[in-house]
CSV table of N, CA and C in Angstrom, one decimal:
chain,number,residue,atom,x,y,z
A,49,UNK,N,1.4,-78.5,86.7
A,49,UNK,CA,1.8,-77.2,87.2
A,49,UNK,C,0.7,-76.2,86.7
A,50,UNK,N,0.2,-75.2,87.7
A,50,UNK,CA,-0.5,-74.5,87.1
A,50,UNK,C,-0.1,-73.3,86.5
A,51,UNK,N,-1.1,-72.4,86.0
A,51,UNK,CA,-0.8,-71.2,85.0
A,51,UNK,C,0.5,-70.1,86.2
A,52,UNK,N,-0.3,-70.3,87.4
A,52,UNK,CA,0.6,-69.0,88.0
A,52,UNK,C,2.2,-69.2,88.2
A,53,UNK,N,2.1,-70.8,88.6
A,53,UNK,CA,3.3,-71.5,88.6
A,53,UNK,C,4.3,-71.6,87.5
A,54,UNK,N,3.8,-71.8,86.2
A,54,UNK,CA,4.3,-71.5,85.1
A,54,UNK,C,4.9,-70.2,84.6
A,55,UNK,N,3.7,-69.0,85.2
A,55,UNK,CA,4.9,-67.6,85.0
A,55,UNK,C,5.5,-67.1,85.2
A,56,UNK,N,5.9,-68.0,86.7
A,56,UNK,CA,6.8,-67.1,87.4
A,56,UNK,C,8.5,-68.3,87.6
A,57,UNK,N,7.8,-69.2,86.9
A,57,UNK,CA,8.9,-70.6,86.5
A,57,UNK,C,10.1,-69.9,85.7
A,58,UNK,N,11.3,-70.0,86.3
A,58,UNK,CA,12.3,-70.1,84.8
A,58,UNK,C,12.4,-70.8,84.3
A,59,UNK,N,12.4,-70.9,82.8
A,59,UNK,CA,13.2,-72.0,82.3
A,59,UNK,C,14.1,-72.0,81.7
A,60,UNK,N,14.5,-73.0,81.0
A,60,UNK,CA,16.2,-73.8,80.3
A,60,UNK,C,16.7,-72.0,80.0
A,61,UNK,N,15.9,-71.2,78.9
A,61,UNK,CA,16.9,-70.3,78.8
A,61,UNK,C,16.6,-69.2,79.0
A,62,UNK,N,15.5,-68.9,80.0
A,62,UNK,CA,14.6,-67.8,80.2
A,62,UNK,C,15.7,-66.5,80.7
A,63,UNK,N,17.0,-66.3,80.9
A,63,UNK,CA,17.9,-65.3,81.3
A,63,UNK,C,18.9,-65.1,79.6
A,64,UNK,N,18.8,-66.0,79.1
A,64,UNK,CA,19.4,-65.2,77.5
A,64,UNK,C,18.7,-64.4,77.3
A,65,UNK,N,19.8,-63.4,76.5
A,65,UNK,CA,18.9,-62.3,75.6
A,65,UNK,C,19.1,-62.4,74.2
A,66,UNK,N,18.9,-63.2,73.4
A,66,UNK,CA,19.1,-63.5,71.8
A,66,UNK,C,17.6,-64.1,71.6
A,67,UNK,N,16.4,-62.8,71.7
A,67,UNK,CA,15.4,-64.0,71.1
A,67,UNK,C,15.5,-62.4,69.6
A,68,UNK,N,15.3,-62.8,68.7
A,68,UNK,CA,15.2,-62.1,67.6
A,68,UNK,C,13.6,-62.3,67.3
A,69,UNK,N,13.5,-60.7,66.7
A,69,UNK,CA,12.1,-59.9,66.2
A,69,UNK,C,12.1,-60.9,65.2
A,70,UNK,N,10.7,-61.4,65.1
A,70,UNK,CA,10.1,-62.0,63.9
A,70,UNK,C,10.2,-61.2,62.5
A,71,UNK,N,10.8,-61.7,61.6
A,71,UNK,CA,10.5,-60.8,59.9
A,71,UNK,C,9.4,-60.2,59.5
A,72,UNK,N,8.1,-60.9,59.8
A,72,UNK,CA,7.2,-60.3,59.7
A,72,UNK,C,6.9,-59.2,60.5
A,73,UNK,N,7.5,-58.8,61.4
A,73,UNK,CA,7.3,-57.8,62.5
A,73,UNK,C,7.8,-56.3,62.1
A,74,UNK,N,9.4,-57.2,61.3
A,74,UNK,CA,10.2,-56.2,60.8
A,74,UNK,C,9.5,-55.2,59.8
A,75,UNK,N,9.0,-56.1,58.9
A,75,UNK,CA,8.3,-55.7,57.5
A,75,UNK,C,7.1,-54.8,57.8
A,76,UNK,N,6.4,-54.9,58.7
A,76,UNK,CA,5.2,-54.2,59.4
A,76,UNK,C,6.2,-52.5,59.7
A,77,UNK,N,6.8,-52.8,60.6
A,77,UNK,CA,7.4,-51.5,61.1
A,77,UNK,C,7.8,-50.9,60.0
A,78,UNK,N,8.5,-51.4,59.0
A,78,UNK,CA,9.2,-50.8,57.8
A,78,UNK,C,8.2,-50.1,57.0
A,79,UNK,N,6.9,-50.9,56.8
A,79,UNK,CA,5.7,-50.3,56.2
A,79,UNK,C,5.2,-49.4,56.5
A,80,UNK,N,5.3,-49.0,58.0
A,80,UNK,CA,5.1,-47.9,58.4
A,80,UNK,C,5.0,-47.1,59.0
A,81,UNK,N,6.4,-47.3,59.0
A,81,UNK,CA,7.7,-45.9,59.8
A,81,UNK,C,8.6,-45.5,58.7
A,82,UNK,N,8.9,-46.6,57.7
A,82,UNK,CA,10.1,-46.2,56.7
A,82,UNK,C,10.9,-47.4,57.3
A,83,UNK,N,11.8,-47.9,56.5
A,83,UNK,CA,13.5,-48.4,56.3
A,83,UNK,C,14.5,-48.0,58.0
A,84,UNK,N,14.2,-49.3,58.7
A,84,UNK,CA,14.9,-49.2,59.4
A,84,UNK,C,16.3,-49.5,59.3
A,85,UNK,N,17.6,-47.8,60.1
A,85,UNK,CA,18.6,-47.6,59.3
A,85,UNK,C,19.7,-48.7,60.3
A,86,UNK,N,19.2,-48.6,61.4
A,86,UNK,CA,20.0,-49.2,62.8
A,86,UNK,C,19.8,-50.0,63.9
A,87,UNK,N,20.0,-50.6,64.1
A,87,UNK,CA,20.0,-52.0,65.3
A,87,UNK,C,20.3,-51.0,66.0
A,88,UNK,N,20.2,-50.4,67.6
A,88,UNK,CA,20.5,-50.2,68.6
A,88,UNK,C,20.3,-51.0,69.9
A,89,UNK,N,20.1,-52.3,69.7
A,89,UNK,CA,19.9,-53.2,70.7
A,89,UNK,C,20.5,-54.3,70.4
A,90,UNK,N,21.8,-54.6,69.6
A,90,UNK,CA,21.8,-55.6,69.1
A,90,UNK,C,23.4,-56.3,69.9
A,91,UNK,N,23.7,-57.6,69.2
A,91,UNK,CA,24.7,-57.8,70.2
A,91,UNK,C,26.1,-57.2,69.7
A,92,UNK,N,27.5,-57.2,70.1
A,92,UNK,CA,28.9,-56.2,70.2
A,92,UNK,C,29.4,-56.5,68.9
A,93,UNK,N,28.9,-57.7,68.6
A,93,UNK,CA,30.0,-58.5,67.4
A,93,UNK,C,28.5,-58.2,66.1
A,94,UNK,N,27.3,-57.9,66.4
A,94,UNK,CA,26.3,-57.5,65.3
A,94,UNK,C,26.2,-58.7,64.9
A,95,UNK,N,26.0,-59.6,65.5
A,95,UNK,CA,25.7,-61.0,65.1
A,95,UNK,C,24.0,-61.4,64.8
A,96,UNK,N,23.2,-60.7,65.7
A,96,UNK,CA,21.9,-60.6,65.2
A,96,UNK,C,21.3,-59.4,65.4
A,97,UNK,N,21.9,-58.1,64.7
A,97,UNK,CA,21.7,-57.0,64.2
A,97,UNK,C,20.4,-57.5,63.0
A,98,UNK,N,19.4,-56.4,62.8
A,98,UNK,CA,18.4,-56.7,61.9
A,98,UNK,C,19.1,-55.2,60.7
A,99,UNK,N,19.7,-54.4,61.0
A,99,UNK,CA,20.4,-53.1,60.3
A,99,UNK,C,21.7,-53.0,61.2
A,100,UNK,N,22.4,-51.9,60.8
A,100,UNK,CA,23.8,-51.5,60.4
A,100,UNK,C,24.0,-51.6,62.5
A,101,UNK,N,24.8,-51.8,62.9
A,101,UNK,CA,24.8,-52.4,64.5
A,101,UNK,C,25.4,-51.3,64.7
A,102,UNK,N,24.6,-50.5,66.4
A,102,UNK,CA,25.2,-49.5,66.7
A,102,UNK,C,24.9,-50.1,68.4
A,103,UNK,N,25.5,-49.7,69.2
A,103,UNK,CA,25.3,-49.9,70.5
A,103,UNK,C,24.8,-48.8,71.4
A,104,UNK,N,24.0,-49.0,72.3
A,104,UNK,CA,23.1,-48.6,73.0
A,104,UNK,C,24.3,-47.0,73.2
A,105,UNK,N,25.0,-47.5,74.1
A,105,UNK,CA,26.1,-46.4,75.0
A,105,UNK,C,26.8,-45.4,73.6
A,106,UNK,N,26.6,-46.1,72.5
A,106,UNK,CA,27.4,-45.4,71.3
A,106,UNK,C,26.3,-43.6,71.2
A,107,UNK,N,27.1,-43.3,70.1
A,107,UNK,CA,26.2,-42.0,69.9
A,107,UNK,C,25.7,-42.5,68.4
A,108,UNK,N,24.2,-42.3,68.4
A,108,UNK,CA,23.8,-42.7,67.6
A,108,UNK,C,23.5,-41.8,66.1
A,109,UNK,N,23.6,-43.3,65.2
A,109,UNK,CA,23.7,-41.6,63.8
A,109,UNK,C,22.2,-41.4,63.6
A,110,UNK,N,22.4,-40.4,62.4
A,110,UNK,CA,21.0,-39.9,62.1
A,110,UNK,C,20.3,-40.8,61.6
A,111,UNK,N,18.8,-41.3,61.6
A,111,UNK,CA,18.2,-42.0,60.3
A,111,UNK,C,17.2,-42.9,62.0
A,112,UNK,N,16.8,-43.8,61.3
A,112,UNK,CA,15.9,-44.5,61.9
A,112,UNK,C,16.5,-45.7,62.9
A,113,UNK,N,16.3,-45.8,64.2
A,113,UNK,CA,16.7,-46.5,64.7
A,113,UNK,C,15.4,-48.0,65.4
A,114,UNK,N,16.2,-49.0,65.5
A,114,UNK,CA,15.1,-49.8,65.4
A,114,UNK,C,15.9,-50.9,67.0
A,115,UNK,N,15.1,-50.9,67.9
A,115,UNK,CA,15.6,-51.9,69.2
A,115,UNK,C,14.8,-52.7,70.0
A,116,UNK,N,14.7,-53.8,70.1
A,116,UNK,CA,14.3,-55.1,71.1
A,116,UNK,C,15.3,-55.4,72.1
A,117,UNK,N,15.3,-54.2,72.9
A,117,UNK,CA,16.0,-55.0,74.1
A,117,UNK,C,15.4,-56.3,75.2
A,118,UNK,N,16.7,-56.6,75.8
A,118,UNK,CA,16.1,-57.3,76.7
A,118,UNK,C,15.3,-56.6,78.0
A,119,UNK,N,14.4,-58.0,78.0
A,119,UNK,CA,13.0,-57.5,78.3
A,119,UNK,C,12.9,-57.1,80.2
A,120,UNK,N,13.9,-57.1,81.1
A,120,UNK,CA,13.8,-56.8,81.9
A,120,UNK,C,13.7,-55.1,81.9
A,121,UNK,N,12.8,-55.0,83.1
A,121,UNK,CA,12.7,-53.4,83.6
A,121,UNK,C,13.7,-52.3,83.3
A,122,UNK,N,14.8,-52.7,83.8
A,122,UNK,CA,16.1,-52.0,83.9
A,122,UNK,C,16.7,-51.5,82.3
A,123,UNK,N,16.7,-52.6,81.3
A,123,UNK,CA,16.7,-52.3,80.3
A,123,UNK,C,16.4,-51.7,79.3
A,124,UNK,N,14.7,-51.7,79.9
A,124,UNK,CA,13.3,-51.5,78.7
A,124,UNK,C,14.1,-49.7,79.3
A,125,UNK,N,14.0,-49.1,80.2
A,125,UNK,CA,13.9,-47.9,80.6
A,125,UNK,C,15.2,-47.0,80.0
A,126,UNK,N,16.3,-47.7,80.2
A,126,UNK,CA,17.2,-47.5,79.3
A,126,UNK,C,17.5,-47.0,78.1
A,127,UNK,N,17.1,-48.0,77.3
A,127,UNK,CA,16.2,-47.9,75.8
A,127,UNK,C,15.2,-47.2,75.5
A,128,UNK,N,14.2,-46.7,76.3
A,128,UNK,CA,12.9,-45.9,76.3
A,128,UNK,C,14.0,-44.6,76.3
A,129,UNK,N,14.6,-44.2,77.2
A,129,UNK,CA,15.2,-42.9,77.5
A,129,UNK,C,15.9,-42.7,76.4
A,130,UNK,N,16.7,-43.8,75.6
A,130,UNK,CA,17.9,-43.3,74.8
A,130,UNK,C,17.2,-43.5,73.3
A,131,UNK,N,16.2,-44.1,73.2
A,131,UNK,CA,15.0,-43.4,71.5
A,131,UNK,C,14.7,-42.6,71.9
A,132,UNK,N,14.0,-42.1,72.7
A,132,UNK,CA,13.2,-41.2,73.2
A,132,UNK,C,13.8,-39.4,72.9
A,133,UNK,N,15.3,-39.4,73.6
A,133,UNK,CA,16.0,-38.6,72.9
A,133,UNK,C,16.4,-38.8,71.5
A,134,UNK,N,16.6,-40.0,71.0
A,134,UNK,CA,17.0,-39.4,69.6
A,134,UNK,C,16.0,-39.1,69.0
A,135,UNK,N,14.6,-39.1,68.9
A,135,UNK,CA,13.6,-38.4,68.1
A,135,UNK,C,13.9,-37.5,69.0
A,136,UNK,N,13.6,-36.9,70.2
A,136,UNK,CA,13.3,-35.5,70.4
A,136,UNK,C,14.4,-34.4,70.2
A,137,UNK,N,15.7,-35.3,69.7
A,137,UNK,CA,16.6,-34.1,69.4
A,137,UNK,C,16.8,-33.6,68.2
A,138,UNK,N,15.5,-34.4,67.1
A,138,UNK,CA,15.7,-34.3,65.2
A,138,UNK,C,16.9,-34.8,64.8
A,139,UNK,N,16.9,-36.2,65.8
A,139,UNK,CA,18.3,-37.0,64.8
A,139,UNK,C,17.7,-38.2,63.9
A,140,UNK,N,16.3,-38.5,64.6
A,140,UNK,CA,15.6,-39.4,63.9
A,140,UNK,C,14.3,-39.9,64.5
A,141,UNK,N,13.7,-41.1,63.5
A,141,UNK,CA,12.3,-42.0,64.3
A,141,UNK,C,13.2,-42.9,65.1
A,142,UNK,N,12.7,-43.7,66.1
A,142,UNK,CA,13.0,-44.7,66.7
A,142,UNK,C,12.0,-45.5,66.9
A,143,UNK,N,12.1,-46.7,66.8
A,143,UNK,CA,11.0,-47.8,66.8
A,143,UNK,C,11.6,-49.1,67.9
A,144,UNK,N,10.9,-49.5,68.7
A,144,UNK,CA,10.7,-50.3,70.2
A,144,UNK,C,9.9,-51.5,70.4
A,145,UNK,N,10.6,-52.9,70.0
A,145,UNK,CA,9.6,-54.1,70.5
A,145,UNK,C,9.8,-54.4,71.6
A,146,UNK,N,8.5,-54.1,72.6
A,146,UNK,CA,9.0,-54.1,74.1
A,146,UNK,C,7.6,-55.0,74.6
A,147,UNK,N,7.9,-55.8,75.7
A,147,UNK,CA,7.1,-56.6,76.7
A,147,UNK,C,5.7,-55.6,76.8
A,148,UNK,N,4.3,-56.2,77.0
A,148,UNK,CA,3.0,-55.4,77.3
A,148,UNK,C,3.5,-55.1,78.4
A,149,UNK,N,3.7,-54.3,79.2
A,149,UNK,CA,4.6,-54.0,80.6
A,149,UNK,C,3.7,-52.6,81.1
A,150,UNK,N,2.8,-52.0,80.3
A,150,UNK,CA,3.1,-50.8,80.3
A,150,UNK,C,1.9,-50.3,81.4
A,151,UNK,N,1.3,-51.0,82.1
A,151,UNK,CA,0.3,-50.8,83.4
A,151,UNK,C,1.5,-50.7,84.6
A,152,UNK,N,2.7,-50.8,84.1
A,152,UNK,CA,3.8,-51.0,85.2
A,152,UNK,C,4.4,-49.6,85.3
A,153,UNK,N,4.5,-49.4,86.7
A,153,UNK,CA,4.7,-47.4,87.1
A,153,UNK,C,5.7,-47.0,86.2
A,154,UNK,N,6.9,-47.6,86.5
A,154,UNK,CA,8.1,-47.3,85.9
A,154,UNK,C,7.9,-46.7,84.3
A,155,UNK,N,7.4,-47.8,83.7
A,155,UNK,CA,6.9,-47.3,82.2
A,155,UNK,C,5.6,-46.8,81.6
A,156,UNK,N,5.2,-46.5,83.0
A,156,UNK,CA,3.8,-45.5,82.5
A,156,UNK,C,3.9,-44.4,82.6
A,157,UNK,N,5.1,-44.0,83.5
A,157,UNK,CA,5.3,-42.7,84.3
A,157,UNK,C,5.8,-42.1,82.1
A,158,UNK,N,6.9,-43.2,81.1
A,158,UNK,CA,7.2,-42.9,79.9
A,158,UNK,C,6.0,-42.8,78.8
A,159,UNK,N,5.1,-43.4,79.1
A,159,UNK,CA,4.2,-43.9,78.0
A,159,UNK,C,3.8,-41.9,77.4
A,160,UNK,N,3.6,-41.1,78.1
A,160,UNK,CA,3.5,-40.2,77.2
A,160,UNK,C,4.2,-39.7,76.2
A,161,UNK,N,5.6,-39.6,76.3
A,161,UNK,CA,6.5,-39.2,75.3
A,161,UNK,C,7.4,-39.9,74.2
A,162,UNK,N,6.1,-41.3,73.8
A,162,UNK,CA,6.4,-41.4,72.4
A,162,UNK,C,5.3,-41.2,71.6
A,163,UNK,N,5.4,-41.4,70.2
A,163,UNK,CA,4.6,-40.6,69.3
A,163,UNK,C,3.2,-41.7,69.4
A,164,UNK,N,3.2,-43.0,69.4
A,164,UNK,CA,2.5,-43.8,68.9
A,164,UNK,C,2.8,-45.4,69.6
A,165,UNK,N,1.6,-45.8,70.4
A,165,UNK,CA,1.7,-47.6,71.3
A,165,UNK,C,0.8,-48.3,70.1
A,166,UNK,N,1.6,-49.8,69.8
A,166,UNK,CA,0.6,-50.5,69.0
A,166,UNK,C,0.6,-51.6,69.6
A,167,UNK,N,-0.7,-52.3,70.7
A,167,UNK,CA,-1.0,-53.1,71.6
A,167,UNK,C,-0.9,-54.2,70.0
A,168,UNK,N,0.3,-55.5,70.5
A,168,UNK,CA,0.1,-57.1,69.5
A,168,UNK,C,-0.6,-58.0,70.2
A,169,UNK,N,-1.9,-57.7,69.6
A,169,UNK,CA,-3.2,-58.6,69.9
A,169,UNK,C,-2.4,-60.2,70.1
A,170,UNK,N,-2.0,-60.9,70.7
A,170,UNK,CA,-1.5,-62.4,70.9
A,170,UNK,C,0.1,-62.1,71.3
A,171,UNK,N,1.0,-63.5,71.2
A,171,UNK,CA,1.7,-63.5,71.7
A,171,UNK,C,2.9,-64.0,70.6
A,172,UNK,N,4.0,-63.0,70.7
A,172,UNK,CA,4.7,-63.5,69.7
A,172,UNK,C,5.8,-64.9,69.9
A,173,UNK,N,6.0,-65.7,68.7
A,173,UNK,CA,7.3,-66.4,68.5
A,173,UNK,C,8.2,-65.8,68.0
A,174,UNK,N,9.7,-65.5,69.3
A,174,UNK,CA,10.7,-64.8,68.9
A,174,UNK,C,11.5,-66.1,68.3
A,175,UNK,N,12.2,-65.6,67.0
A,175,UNK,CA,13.6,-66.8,66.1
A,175,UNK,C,14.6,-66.1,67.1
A,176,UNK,N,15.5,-67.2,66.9
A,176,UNK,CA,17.0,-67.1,67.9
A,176,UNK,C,17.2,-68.7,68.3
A,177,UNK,N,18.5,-68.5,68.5
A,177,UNK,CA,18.7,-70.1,69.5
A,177,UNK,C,18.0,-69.9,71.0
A,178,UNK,N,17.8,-69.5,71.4
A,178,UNK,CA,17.5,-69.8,72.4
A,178,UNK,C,15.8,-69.8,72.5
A,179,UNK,N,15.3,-69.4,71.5
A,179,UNK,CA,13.8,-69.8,71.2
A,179,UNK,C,13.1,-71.3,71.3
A,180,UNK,N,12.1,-71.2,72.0
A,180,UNK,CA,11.7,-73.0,71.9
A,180,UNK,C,10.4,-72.8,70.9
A,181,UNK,N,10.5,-74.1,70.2
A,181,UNK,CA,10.1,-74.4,68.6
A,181,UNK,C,8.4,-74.1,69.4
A,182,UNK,N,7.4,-73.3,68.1
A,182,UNK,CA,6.3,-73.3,68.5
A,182,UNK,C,5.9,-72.3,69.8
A,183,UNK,N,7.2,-71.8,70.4
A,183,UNK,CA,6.9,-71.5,71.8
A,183,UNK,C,6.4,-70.2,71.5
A,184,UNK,N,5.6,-69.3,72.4
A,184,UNK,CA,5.4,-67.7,72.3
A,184,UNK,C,6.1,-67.3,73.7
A,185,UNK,N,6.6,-66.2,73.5
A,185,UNK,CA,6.2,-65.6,74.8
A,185,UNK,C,5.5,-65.5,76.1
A,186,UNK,N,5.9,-65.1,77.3
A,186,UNK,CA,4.7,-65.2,78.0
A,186,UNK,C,3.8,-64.3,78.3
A,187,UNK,N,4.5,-63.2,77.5
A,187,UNK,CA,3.4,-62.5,77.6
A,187,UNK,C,3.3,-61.4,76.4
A,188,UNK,N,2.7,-60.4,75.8
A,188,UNK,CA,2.0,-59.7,74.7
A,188,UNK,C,3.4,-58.4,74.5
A,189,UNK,N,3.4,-58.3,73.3
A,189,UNK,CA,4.1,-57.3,72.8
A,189,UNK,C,3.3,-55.9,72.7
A,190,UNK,N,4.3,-55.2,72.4
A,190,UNK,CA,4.2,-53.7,72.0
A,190,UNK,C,4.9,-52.7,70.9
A,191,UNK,N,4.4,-52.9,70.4
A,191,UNK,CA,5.4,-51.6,69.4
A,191,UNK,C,5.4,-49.9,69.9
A,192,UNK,N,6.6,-49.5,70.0
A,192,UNK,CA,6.5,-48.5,70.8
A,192,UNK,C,7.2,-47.5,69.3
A,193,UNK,N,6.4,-46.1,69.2
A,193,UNK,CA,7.3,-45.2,68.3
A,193,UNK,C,7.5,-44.1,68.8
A,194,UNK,N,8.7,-43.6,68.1
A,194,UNK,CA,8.8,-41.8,68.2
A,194,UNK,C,9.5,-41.0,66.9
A,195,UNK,N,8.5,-40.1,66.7
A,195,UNK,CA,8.7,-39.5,65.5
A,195,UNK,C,9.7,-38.8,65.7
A,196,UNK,N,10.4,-38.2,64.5
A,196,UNK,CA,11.5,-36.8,64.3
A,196,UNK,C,10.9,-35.7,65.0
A,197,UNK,N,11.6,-35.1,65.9
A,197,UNK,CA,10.8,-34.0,66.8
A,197,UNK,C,10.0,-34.2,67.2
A,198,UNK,N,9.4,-35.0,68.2
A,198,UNK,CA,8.3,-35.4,68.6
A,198,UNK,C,7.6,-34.9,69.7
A,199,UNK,N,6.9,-34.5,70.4
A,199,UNK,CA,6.3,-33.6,71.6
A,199,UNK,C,6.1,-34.6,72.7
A,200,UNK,N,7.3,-34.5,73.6
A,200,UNK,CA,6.6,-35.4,74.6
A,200,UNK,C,5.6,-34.8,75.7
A,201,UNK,N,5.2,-33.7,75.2
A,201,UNK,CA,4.0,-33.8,76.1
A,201,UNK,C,2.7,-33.9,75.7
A,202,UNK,N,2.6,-34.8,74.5
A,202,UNK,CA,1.3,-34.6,73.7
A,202,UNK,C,1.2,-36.3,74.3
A,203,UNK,N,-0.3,-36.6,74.4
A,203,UNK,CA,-1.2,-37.8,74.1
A,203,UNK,C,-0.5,-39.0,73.1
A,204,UNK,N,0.1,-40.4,73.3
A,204,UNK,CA,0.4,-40.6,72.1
A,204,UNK,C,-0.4,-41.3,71.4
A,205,UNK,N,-0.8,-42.1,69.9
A,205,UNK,CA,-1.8,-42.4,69.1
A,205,UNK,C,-1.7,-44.4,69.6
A,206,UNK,N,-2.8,-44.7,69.9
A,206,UNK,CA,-2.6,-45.8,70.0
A,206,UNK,C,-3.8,-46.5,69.5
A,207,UNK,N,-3.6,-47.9,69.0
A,207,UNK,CA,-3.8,-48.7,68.2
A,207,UNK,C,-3.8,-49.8,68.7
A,208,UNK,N,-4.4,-51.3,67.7
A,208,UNK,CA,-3.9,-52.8,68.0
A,208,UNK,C,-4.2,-52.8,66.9
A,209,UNK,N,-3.0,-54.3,67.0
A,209,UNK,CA,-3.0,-55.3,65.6
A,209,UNK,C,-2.8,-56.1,66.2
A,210,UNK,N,-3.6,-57.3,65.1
A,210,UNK,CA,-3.6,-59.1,65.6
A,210,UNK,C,-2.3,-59.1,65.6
A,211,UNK,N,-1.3,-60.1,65.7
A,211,UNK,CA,-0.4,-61.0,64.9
A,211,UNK,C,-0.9,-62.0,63.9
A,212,UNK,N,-1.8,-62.4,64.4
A,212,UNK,CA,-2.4,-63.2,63.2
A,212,UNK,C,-2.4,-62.7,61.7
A,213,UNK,N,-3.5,-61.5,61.9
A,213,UNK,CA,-3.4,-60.3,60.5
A,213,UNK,C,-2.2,-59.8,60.3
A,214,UNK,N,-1.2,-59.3,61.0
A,214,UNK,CA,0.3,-59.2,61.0
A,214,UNK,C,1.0,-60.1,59.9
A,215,UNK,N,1.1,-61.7,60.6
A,215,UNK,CA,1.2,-62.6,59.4
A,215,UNK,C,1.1,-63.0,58.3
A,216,UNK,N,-0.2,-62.6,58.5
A,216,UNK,CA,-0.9,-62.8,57.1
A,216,UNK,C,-0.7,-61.3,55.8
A,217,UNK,N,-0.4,-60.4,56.7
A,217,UNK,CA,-0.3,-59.0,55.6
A,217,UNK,C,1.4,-59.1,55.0
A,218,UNK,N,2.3,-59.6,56.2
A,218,UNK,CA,3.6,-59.7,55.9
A,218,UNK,C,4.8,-60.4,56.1
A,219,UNK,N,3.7,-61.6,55.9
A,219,UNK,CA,4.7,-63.0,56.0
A,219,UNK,C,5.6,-62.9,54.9
């Protein structure tokens, strides 16, 4: 089968949403954003919450919020809109592991109103059951941020990091 055939292939569990952020991913963000205070993407029961489990629809507390939603459109935008306000209302940072998606209208029309994009040079292995051993993604991550008070009408700071170097700074 070829490459095009392959991406547009489902497989065994390509419609779950339990792939969990890699630790070292975690530790990166922590290093430098601060102590993430909240899961806001996580599942009802906080079963693979990475911090204290709050839900999307909830009202979120103050402090740092931290979310990998699932990776469809509908979602990402969701989640873009609901950090997006909690930095811009001085309730907190919010931090975003989201699909390279972002040449896509829907989320370019967003891309100015977070503080900071960090393009993940490669492709990551999400942990979870439903992850296949060895497997990456099919396609490149992003770290998406937004500071306390943040200007959404300013330019935001962007960046790359390998994953490789990633690994290696915070395995």
């Amino acid at each position: 089968m070829g490459r095009i055939e392959n991406w547009s292939k489902e497989f065994q569990n390509s419609k779950e949403e339990d792939f969990r952020t890699p630790p070292f991913i975690l530790r990166f963000i922590e290093s430098r954003y601060g102590l993430i205070e909240h899961d806001v993407a996580c599942f009802a029961d906080g079963s693979n919450a990475v911090a204290n489990p709050v839900r999307l629809e909830s009202c979120w507390p103050v402090g740092h919020v931290y979310a990998n939603p699932p990776f469809d459109s509908s979602s990402i935008e969701k989640w873009w809109i609901a950090c997006m306000a909690h930095a811009t209302s001085g309730k907190g940072k919010a931090t975003m592991l989201l699909p390279n998606k972002l040449c896509q209208v829907f989320l370019n029309k967003w891309v100015p109103t977070c503080s900071e994009v960090i393009l993940l040079g490669g492709r990551l292995n999400f942990h979870g059951p439903f992850s296949a051993k060895g497997g990456a993604s099919r396609q490149g991550s992003v770290i998406i941020h937004f500071e306390v008070g943040g200007n959404p009408t300013r330019e935001p700071k962007l960046s790359v990091r390998r994953i490789k170097t990633l690994k290696e700074e915070f395995q």
